CSV table of C-alpha atoms in Angstrom, one decimal:
chain,number,residue,atom,x,y,z
C,1019,UNK,CA,46.7,81.4,79.1
C,1020,UNK,CA,45.4,78.2,80.8
C,1021,UNK,CA,42.2,77.9,78.8
C,1022,UNK,CA,43.9,78.5,75.8
C,1023,UNK,CA,46.3,75.5,76.3
C,1024,UNK,CA,43.3,73.5,77.3
C,1025,UNK,CA,41.3,74.4,74.0
C,1026,UNK,CA,44.3,73.4,72.1
C,1027,UNK,CA,44.7,70.0,74.1
C,1028,UNK,CA,40.8,69.3,73.3
C,1029,UNK,CA,41.2,70.2,69.6
C,1030,UNK,CA,44.2,67.8,69.4
C,1031,UNK,CA,42.1,65.0,71.0
C,1032,UNK,CA,39.2,65.6,68.7
C,1033,UNK,CA,41.3,65.5,65.7
C,1034,UNK,CA,43.0,62.3,67.0
C,1035,UNK,CA,39.6,60.7,67.5
C,1036,UNK,CA,38.3,61.5,64.5
C,1037,UNK,CA,41.3,60.0,62.4
C,1038,UNK,CA,41.2,57.0,64.6
C,1039,UNK,CA,37.5,56.5,64.0
C,1040,UNK,CA,38.1,56.8,60.3
C,1041,UNK,CA,40.7,53.9,60.1
C,1042,UNK,CA,39.5,51.9,63.2
C,1043,UNK,CA,37.1,49.0,61.8
C,1044,UNK,CA,36.0,48.2,65.5
C,1045,UNK,CA,32.4,48.4,66.8
C,1046,UNK,CA,30.3,47.8,69.9
C,1047,UNK,CA,27.2,45.6,69.6
C,1048,UNK,CA,24.5,46.4,72.6
C,1049,UNK,CA,21.9,43.7,73.2
C,1050,UNK,CA,19.0,44.0,75.0
C,1051,UNK,CA,16.1,41.6,73.9
C,1052,UNK,CA,14.4,42.0,71.7
C,1053,UNK,CA,16.6,44.9,70.7
C,1054,UNK,CA,20.0,45.0,69.3
C,1055,UNK,CA,22.2,47.9,68.4
C,1056,UNK,CA,25.5,48.3,66.6
C,1057,UNK,CA,27.8,51.5,67.2
C,1058,UNK,CA,31.3,52.1,66.2
C,1059,UNK,CA,33.9,51.7,69.1
C,1060,UNK,CA,35.0,55.6,68.6
C,1061,UNK,CA,31.4,56.5,69.1
C,1062,UNK,CA,31.0,54.4,72.1
C,1063,UNK,CA,34.0,55.8,73.9
C,1064,UNK,CA,32.7,59.4,73.2
C,1065,UNK,CA,29.5,58.4,74.6
C,1066,UNK,CA,31.0,56.9,77.8
C,1067,UNK,CA,33.2,60.0,78.1
C,1068,UNK,CA,30.4,62.3,77.8
C,1069,UNK,CA,28.2,60.4,80.4
C,1070,UNK,CA,31.2,60.5,82.8
C,1071,UNK,CA,31.7,64.5,82.2
C,1072,UNK,CA,27.9,64.9,82.4
C,1073,UNK,CA,27.8,62.7,86.0
C,1074,UNK,CA,30.6,65.1,87.2
C,1075,UNK,CA,28.9,68.2,86.4
C,1076,UNK,CA,25.9,67.0,87.7
C,1077,UNK,CA,27.7,65.7,91.1
C,1078,UNK,CA,29.3,69.4,91.4
C,1079,UNK,CA,25.9,71.0,90.8
C,1080,UNK,CA,24.4,69.0,93.5
C,1081,UNK,CA,27.3,69.8,96.0
C,1082,UNK,CA,27.1,73.3,95.1
C,1083,UNK,CA,23.4,73.3,95.7
C,1084,UNK,CA,23.6,71.6,99.3
C,1085,UNK,CA,26.7,74.0,100.2
C,1086,UNK,CA,24.9,77.2,99.1
C,1087,UNK,CA,23.9,78.2,102.6
C,1088,UNK,CA,27.6,77.8,104.0
C,1089,UNK,CA,29.0,79.6,100.8
C,1090,UNK,CA,26.5,82.6,101.4
C,1091,UNK,CA,27.2,82.3,105.4
C,1092,UNK,CA,31.3,82.5,104.6
C,1093,UNK,CA,30.7,85.2,101.7
C,1094,UNK,CA,28.9,87.5,104.3
C,1095,UNK,CA,31.4,86.7,107.1
C,1096,UNK,CA,34.2,87.8,104.6
C,1097,UNK,CA,32.4,91.1,104.0
C,1098,UNK,CA,32.0,91.7,107.6
C,1099,UNK,CA,35.7,91.0,108.4
C,1100,UNK,CA,36.4,93.1,105.4
C,1101,UNK,CA,34.3,96.0,107.2
C,1102,UNK,CA,35.8,95.3,110.8
C,1103,UNK,CA,39.4,95.6,109.1
C,1104,UNK,CA,38.4,98.7,107.3
C,1105,UNK,CA,37.1,100.3,110.7
C,1106,UNK,CA,40.1,99.1,112.3
C,1107,UNK,CA,42.6,100.4,110.2
C,1108,UNK,CA,40.5,103.6,109.7
C,1109,UNK,CA,41.0,104.2,113.7
C,1110,UNK,CA,44.6,103.5,113.5
C,1111,UNK,CA,44.8,106.1,110.5
C,1112,UNK,CA,42.8,108.8,112.7
C,1113,UNK,CA,45.2,108.0,115.8
C,1114,UNK,CA,48.2,108.5,113.6
C,1115,UNK,CA,46.8,111.9,112.1
C,1116,UNK,CA,45.9,113.1,115.8
C,1117,UNK,CA,42.2,113.0,115.2
C,1118,UNK,CA,41.9,111.8,118.7
C,1119,UNK,CA,38.0,112.3,118.9
C,1120,UNK,CA,37.4,110.3,115.8
C,1121,UNK,CA,40.0,107.6,117.0
C,1122,UNK,CA,38.4,107.1,120.4
C,1123,UNK,CA,34.9,106.7,118.9
C,1124,UNK,CA,36.1,104.4,116.0
C,1125,UNK,CA,38.6,102.2,118.1
C,1126,UNK,CA,36.4,102.3,121.4
C,1127,UNK,CA,33.2,100.9,119.6
C,1128,UNK,CA,35.2,98.5,117.3
C,1129,UNK,CA,34.3,94.7,117.7
C,1130,UNK,CA,36.5,91.9,116.6
C,1131,UNK,CA,38.8,89.1,117.6
C,1132,UNK,CA,40.4,89.7,121.1
C,1133,UNK,CA,43.9,90.0,119.6
C,1134,UNK,CA,43.1,93.4,118.1
C,1135,UNK,CA,40.5,94.3,120.4
C,1136,UNK,CA,42.4,94.7,123.5
C,1137,UNK,CA,45.0,96.9,121.1
C,1138,UNK,CA,41.8,99.0,119.9
C,1139,UNK,CA,40.8,99.7,123.5
C,1140,UNK,CA,44.4,100.7,124.3
C,1141,UNK,CA,44.5,103.2,121.7
C,1142,UNK,CA,41.2,104.4,122.4
C,1143,UNK,CA,42.1,105.1,125.8
C,1144,UNK,CA,45.2,107.2,124.8
C,1145,UNK,CA,43.0,109.1,122.4
C,1146,UNK,CA,40.6,109.7,125.2
C,1147,UNK,CA,43.6,110.8,127.6
C,1148,UNK,CA,44.7,113.4,124.7
C,1149,UNK,CA,40.9,114.6,125.0
C,1150,UNK,CA,41.0,114.7,128.8
C,1151,UNK,CA,38.3,112.3,128.7
C,1152,UNK,CA,39.0,110.2,132.1
C,1153,UNK,CA,36.0,108.3,132.2
C,1154,UNK,CA,36.3,107.0,128.8
C,1155,UNK,CA,39.9,106.5,129.4
C,1156,UNK,CA,39.2,104.3,132.6
C,1157,UNK,CA,36.4,102.5,130.6
C,1158,UNK,CA,38.5,101.5,127.6
C,1159,UNK,CA,41.7,100.5,129.9
C,1160,UNK,CA,39.3,98.0,131.8
C,1161,UNK,CA,38.1,96.6,128.4
C,1162,UNK,CA,41.8,96.4,127.3
C,1163,UNK,CA,42.8,94.5,130.5
C,1164,UNK,CA,39.7,91.9,130.0
C,1165,UNK,CA,40.6,91.5,126.4
C,1166,UNK,CA,44.3,90.3,126.5
C,1167,UNK,CA,46.1,93.8,126.4
C,1168,UNK,CA,46.7,93.8,130.1
C,1169,UNK,CA,50.2,94.8,130.0
C,1170,UNK,CA,49.6,97.7,127.4
C,1171,UNK,CA,47.1,98.9,130.0
C,1172,UNK,CA,49.0,98.9,132.7
C,1173,UNK,CA,51.9,100.6,131.2
C,1174,UNK,CA,49.5,103.3,129.8
C,1175,UNK,CA,47.9,103.6,133.4
C,1176,UNK,CA,51.3,104.1,134.9
C,1177,UNK,CA,52.5,106.7,132.3
C,1178,UNK,CA,49.1,108.6,132.9
C,1179,UNK,CA,49.7,108.5,136.9
C,1180,UNK,CA,53.2,109.9,136.5
C,1181,UNK,CA,51.9,112.6,134.2
C,1182,UNK,CA,49.8,113.6,136.8
C,1183,UNK,CA,52.5,113.5,139.5
C,1184,UNK,CA,50.5,110.5,141.4
C,1185,UNK,CA,53.7,108.3,142.0
C,1186,UNK,CA,51.9,105.9,144.2
C,1187,UNK,CA,49.3,105.0,142.0
C,1188,UNK,CA,51.8,104.7,139.2
C,1189,UNK,CA,53.8,102.2,141.2
C,1190,UNK,CA,50.7,100.3,141.7
C,1191,UNK,CA,50.2,99.9,137.9
C,1192,UNK,CA,53.9,99.0,137.5
C,1193,UNK,CA,53.6,96.4,140.3
C,1194,UNK,CA,50.7,94.8,138.3
C,1195,UNK,CA,52.6,95.0,135.1
C,1196,UNK,CA,55.8,93.4,136.5
C,1197,UNK,CA,53.7,90.3,137.1
C,1198,UNK,CA,53.5,90.0,133.5
C,1199,UNK,CA,56.9,91.3,132.2
C,1200,UNK,CA,59.3,91.9,135.2
C,1201,UNK,CA,62.3,92.9,132.8
C,1202,UNK,CA,60.2,95.1,130.4
C,1203,UNK,CA,62.7,98.2,129.7
C,1204,UNK,CA,60.1,100.5,129.3
C,1205,UNK,CA,58.4,99.5,132.5
C,1206,UNK,CA,61.7,99.8,134.2
C,1207,UNK,CA,62.2,103.5,132.9
C,1208,UNK,CA,58.5,104.3,134.4
C,1209,UNK,CA,59.4,102.6,137.7
C,1210,UNK,CA,62.9,104.7,137.8
C,1211,UNK,CA,60.6,108.1,137.5
C,1212,UNK,CA,58.4,107.0,140.0
C,1213,UNK,CA,60.9,105.8,142.5
C,1214,UNK,CA,62.7,109.3,141.9
C,1215,UNK,CA,59.3,111.1,142.8
C,1216,UNK,CA,58.6,109.2,145.8
C,1217,UNK,CA,62.4,109.8,147.1
C,1218,UNK,CA,63.2,106.0,146.9
C,1219,UNK,CA,66.9,106.6,146.0
C,1220,UNK,CA,68.4,103.2,146.8
C,1221,UNK,CA,65.5,101.4,144.4
C,1222,UNK,CA,66.7,104.2,142.0
C,1223,UNK,CA,70.4,103.1,142.1
C,1224,UNK,CA,69.1,99.4,141.4
C,1225,UNK,CA,67.0,100.4,138.5
C,1226,UNK,CA,69.8,102.3,137.2
C,1227,UNK,CA,72.1,99.1,137.3
C,1228,UNK,CA,69.2,96.8,135.5
C,1229,UNK,CA,69.0,99.5,132.8
C,1230,UNK,CA,72.6,99.6,132.1
C,1231,UNK,CA,72.8,96.0,132.2
C,1232,UNK,CA,70.3,95.9,129.3
C,1233,UNK,CA,71.7,98.9,127.5
C,1234,UNK,CA,68.3,100.4,127.8
C,1235,UNK,CA,69.8,103.8,129.0
C,1236,UNK,CA,72.3,106.1,127.7
C,1237,UNK,CA,75.4,106.6,129.8
C,1238,UNK,CA,74.8,110.4,130.0
C,1239,UNK,CA,71.5,109.9,131.3
C,1240,UNK,CA,72.5,107.2,133.6
C,1241,UNK,CA,75.3,108.9,135.2
C,1242,UNK,CA,73.1,112.2,135.6
C,1243,UNK,CA,70.5,110.1,137.3
C,1244,UNK,CA,73.4,108.4,139.6
C,1245,UNK,CA,74.5,111.9,140.6
C,1246,UNK,CA,71.2,112.9,141.6
C,1247,UNK,CA,70.7,109.6,143.6
C,1248,UNK,CA,74.2,109.9,145.5
C,1249,UNK,CA,73.4,113.4,146.6
C,1250,UNK,CA,69.8,112.7,147.5
C,1251,UNK,CA,71.0,109.6,149.7
C,1252,UNK,CA,73.9,111.7,151.2
C,1253,UNK,CA,71.0,114.2,152.1
C,1254,UNK,CA,69.0,111.4,153.9
C,1255,UNK,CA,71.9,110.0,155.7
C,1256,UNK,CA,73.0,113.3,157.3
C,1257,UNK,CA,71.4,112.5,160.7
C,1258,UNK,CA,73.7,109.6,161.3
C,1259,UNK,CA,77.5,109.5,161.2
C,1260,UNK,CA,78.2,106.3,160.6
C,1261,UNK,CA,75.7,105.6,157.7
C,1262,UNK,CA,77.0,108.7,156.4
C,1263,UNK,CA,80.6,108.0,156.3
C,1264,UNK,CA,79.8,104.3,155.0
C,1265,UNK,CA,78.0,105.5,152.2
C,1266,UNK,CA,80.3,108.2,151.2
C,1267,UNK,CA,83.1,105.3,150.9
C,1268,UNK,CA,80.6,103.3,148.9
C,1269,UNK,CA,80.4,106.1,146.1
C,1270,UNK,CA,82.9,105.8,143.4
C,1271,UNK,CA,85.7,108.4,143.2
C,1272,UNK,CA,84.5,109.7,139.8
C,1273,UNK,CA,81.0,110.7,141.4
C,1274,UNK,CA,82.7,112.3,144.6
C,1275,UNK,CA,83.9,114.9,142.6
C,1276,UNK,CA,80.8,115.6,140.7
C,1277,UNK,CA,79.5,119.1,141.7
C,1278,UNK,CA,75.9,118.1,142.8
C,1279,UNK,CA,77.4,115.2,144.7
C,1280,UNK,CA,80.0,117.1,146.3
C,1281,UNK,CA,77.9,119.9,147.5
C,1282,UNK,CA,75.5,117.4,148.9
C,1283,UNK,CA,78.3,115.7,151.0
C,1284,UNK,CA,80.0,118.9,152.2
C,1285,UNK,CA,76.6,120.1,153.5
C,1286,UNK,CA,75.9,116.6,155.3
C,1287,UNK,CA,79.4,116.7,156.7
C,1288,UNK,CA,79.1,120.3,157.8
C,1289,UNK,CA,75.4,119.4,159.4
C,1290,UNK,CA,77.5,116.6,161.6
C,1291,UNK,CA,80.1,118.9,162.4
C,1292,UNK,CA,82.8,117.4,159.8
C,1293,UNK,CA,83.8,120.9,158.6
C,1294,UNK,CA,87.4,119.7,157.8
C,1295,UNK,CA,86.0,116.7,155.7
C,1296,UNK,CA,83.7,119.1,154.1
C,1297,UNK,CA,86.7,121.3,153.0
C,1298,UNK,CA,88.4,118.3,151.4
C,1299,UNK,CA,85.4,117.2,149.8
C,1300,UNK,CA,85.1,120.7,148.2
C,1301,UNK,CA,88.8,121.1,147.3
C,1302,UNK,CA,89.0,117.9,145.5
C,1303,UNK,CA,85.7,118.8,143.4
C,1304,UNK,CA,87.1,122.2,142.7
C,1305,UNK,CA,90.7,121.3,141.8
C,1306,UNK,CA,88.9,118.6,139.1
C,1307,UNK,CA,86.1,121.2,138.0
C,1308,UNK,CA,85.3,124.7,138.8
C,1309,UNK,CA,82.0,125.5,139.9
C,1310,UNK,CA,80.6,128.9,141.5
C,1311,UNK,CA,78.1,127.1,143.7
C,1312,UNK,CA,80.8,124.8,145.4
C,1313,UNK,CA,83.3,128.2,145.7
C,1314,UNK,CA,80.4,129.9,147.5
C,1315,UNK,CA,79.9,126.7,149.9
C,1316,UNK,CA,83.7,126.9,150.6
C,1317,UNK,CA,83.5,130.4,152.4
C,1318,UNK,CA,80.6,128.8,154.5
C,1319,UNK,CA,82.9,126.0,155.8
C,1320,UNK,CA,84.4,126.6,159.3
C,1321,UNK,CA,87.4,124.5,159.5
C,1322,UNK,CA,89.8,124.3,162.2
C,1323,UNK,CA,92.4,126.2,160.3
C,1324,UNK,CA,90.8,129.2,158.3
C,1325,UNK,CA,94.1,130.6,157.3
C,1326,UNK,CA,94.4,127.3,155.4
C,1327,UNK,CA,91.1,128.0,153.7
C,1328,UNK,CA,92.4,131.4,152.7
C,1329,UNK,CA,95.6,130.3,151.4
C,1330,UNK,CA,93.9,127.8,149.0
C,1331,UNK,CA,91.4,130.3,147.8
C,1332,UNK,CA,94.3,132.6,147.1
C,1333,UNK,CA,95.7,129.8,144.9
C,1334,UNK,CA,92.5,129.5,143.1
C,1335,UNK,CA,92.7,133.3,142.6
C,1336,UNK,CA,95.9,133.1,140.3
C,1337,UNK,CA,94.2,130.8,138.1
C,1338,UNK,CA,90.6,132.5,138.4
C,1339,UNK,CA,91.7,136.2,138.7
C,1340,UNK,CA,88.1,137.6,137.7
C,1341,UNK,CA,86.0,135.1,139.5
C,1342,UNK,CA,83.3,137.5,141.4
C,1343,UNK,CA,82.3,134.7,143.6
C,1344,UNK,CA,85.8,133.4,144.4
C,1345,UNK,CA,86.6,137.3,145.6
C,1346,UNK,CA,83.3,137.0,147.5
C,1347,UNK,CA,84.6,133.9,149.1
C,1348,UNK,CA,87.8,135.3,149.9
C,1349,UNK,CA,86.3,138.3,151.6
C,1350,UNK,CA,83.9,136.0,153.7
C,1351,UNK,CA,87.1,134.0,154.9
C,1352,UNK,CA,88.8,137.1,155.7
C,1353,UNK,CA,86.1,138.8,157.8
C,1354,UNK,CA,85.7,135.5,159.8
C,1355,UNK,CA,89.7,136.1,160.5
C,1356,UNK,CA,88.9,140.0,161.1
C,1357,UNK,CA,91.0,140.7,158.2
C,1358,UNK,CA,88.9,143.7,157.5
C,1359,UNK,CA,91.3,145.5,155.1
C,1360,UNK,CA,91.7,142.3,152.9
C,1361,UNK,CA,88.1,141.4,152.9
C,1362,UNK,CA,87.3,145.2,151.7
C,1363,UNK,CA,89.7,144.9,148.8
C,1364,UNK,CA,88.3,141.6,147.7
C,1365,UNK,CA,84.7,142.9,148.0
C,1366,UNK,CA,85.6,145.9,145.8
C,1367,UNK,CA,87.2,143.8,143.4
C,1368,UNK,CA,84.1,141.3,143.3
C,1369,UNK,CA,81.7,144.3,142.8
C,1370,UNK,CA,84.0,146.0,140.2
C,1371,UNK,CA,83.6,142.7,138.1
C,1372,UNK,CA,80.0,141.7,138.7
C,1373,UNK,CA,77.8,143.6,141.1
C,1374,UNK,CA,75.7,141.5,143.2
C,1375,UNK,CA,73.0,141.7,146.2
C,1376,UNK,CA,75.1,139.7,148.3
C,1377,UNK,CA,78.4,141.7,147.6
C,1378,UNK,CA,76.8,144.9,148.2
C,1379,UNK,CA,75.2,143.4,151.6
C,1380,UNK,CA,78.6,142.3,152.9
C,1381,UNK,CA,80.2,145.6,152.1
C,1382,UNK,CA,77.4,147.1,154.0
C,1383,UNK,CA,78.2,145.1,156.8
C,1384,UNK,CA,81.8,146.0,156.7
C,1385,UNK,CA,80.9,149.7,156.5
C,1386,UNK,CA,78.7,149.4,159.3
C,1387,UNK,CA,81.4,147.9,161.4
C,1388,UNK,CA,83.8,150.6,160.6
C,1389,UNK,CA,81.7,153.2,161.5
C,1390,UNK,CA,80.5,154.4,158.1
C,1391,UNK,CA,76.5,154.2,158.1
C,1392,UNK,CA,76.0,156.5,155.3
C,1393,UNK,CA,78.2,154.3,153.0
C,1394,UNK,CA,76.4,151.4,154.5
C,1395,UNK,CA,73.0,152.7,153.6
C,1396,UNK,CA,74.2,153.1,149.9
C,1397,UNK,CA,75.3,149.8,149.7
C,1398,UNK,CA,71.8,148.6,151.2
C,1399,UNK,CA,70.0,150.5,148.5
C,1400,UNK,CA,72.3,149.2,145.7
C,1401,UNK,CA,71.4,145.4,147.2
C,1402,UNK,CA,67.5,146.4,147.3
C,1403,UNK,CA,67.8,147.6,143.8
C,1404,UNK,CA,69.6,144.6,142.4
C,1405,UNK,CA,67.1,142.3,144.1
C,1406,UNK,CA,64.2,144.4,142.5
C,1407,UNK,CA,65.5,144.0,139.1
C,1408,UNK,CA,66.2,140.2,139.4
C,1409,UNK,CA,62.4,139.9,140.7
C,1410,UNK,CA,61.1,141.8,137.5
C,1411,UNK,CA,63.1,139.6,135.1
């Protein structure tokens, strides 16, 4: 379109000059002794314009000739850059298509600007990891760190160490990465996993707080991890009465009644001889949420008032009349109080609802104590059969 407009403009100017030359009486005299030349004014203008245009064309040809080496060099560089781009995109496509061998070869040998070179080496390391090529992975990670992708390299190194269950090495990589990006959320998640593997539960709580502040962790996942951290810290503090009580007071009320936390707290208090405190913990948790593991543990606690335990368990039985574990717990509590008749009735009810190895063993012990070795032997055999069936499954 542009060339057509230019052609029209030139045609219009030519017509205008022709008409002007027809009616213009002017002329130009050129004198160079002994020569003398007269030409029309329009002809003179055309000659001057032609000389100017020709000079410009010659000047451009001269500049083009002088710049020809640089132009050729730029064209070669553009072709090389285009080829590098195609190779880089090809490596990315191979990685996205799970062709890890092609991706590792392409991205591991790619050469270009540092901005993309580090990224290419990190992806090559990831591809090598998928192929279990450890030496290639380490070499690519080293190259990535040297070409501006140290954070990505350290993140991947930490992730790889965690997959290999090497939490200590993962923490070293995480520490290096934190020097670059202290509040990186993915890095904090990796550190959370590493701290859990090494049992650093106070650090786990700190990391959970940081992740929740940045809205980088779902509430359900955070609460699950908090319950785990509280339970493990309670186990660690079971050797010190003061430390255990202080830590228990700091735990929020909502978490104290969680089954995992309550179970850990009850066992810790039982270990220190605080059976009554353990009973309070278990009763609060069971009144909030029914959990068979807590019911079983309730029967193991030896509080100062066993009759109170039986009374509480019988109250629960009204709400859970067909809970086999609760019936076992009641049988255990009655046996401690030597209420053999009630213990036997609870055991029979439990076995009728759900036969279990534990129930048959307790019944065998009762039969042995009451002088019925034949019946005891039958229950031991049933318990053994149930154990074998569970092992087969």
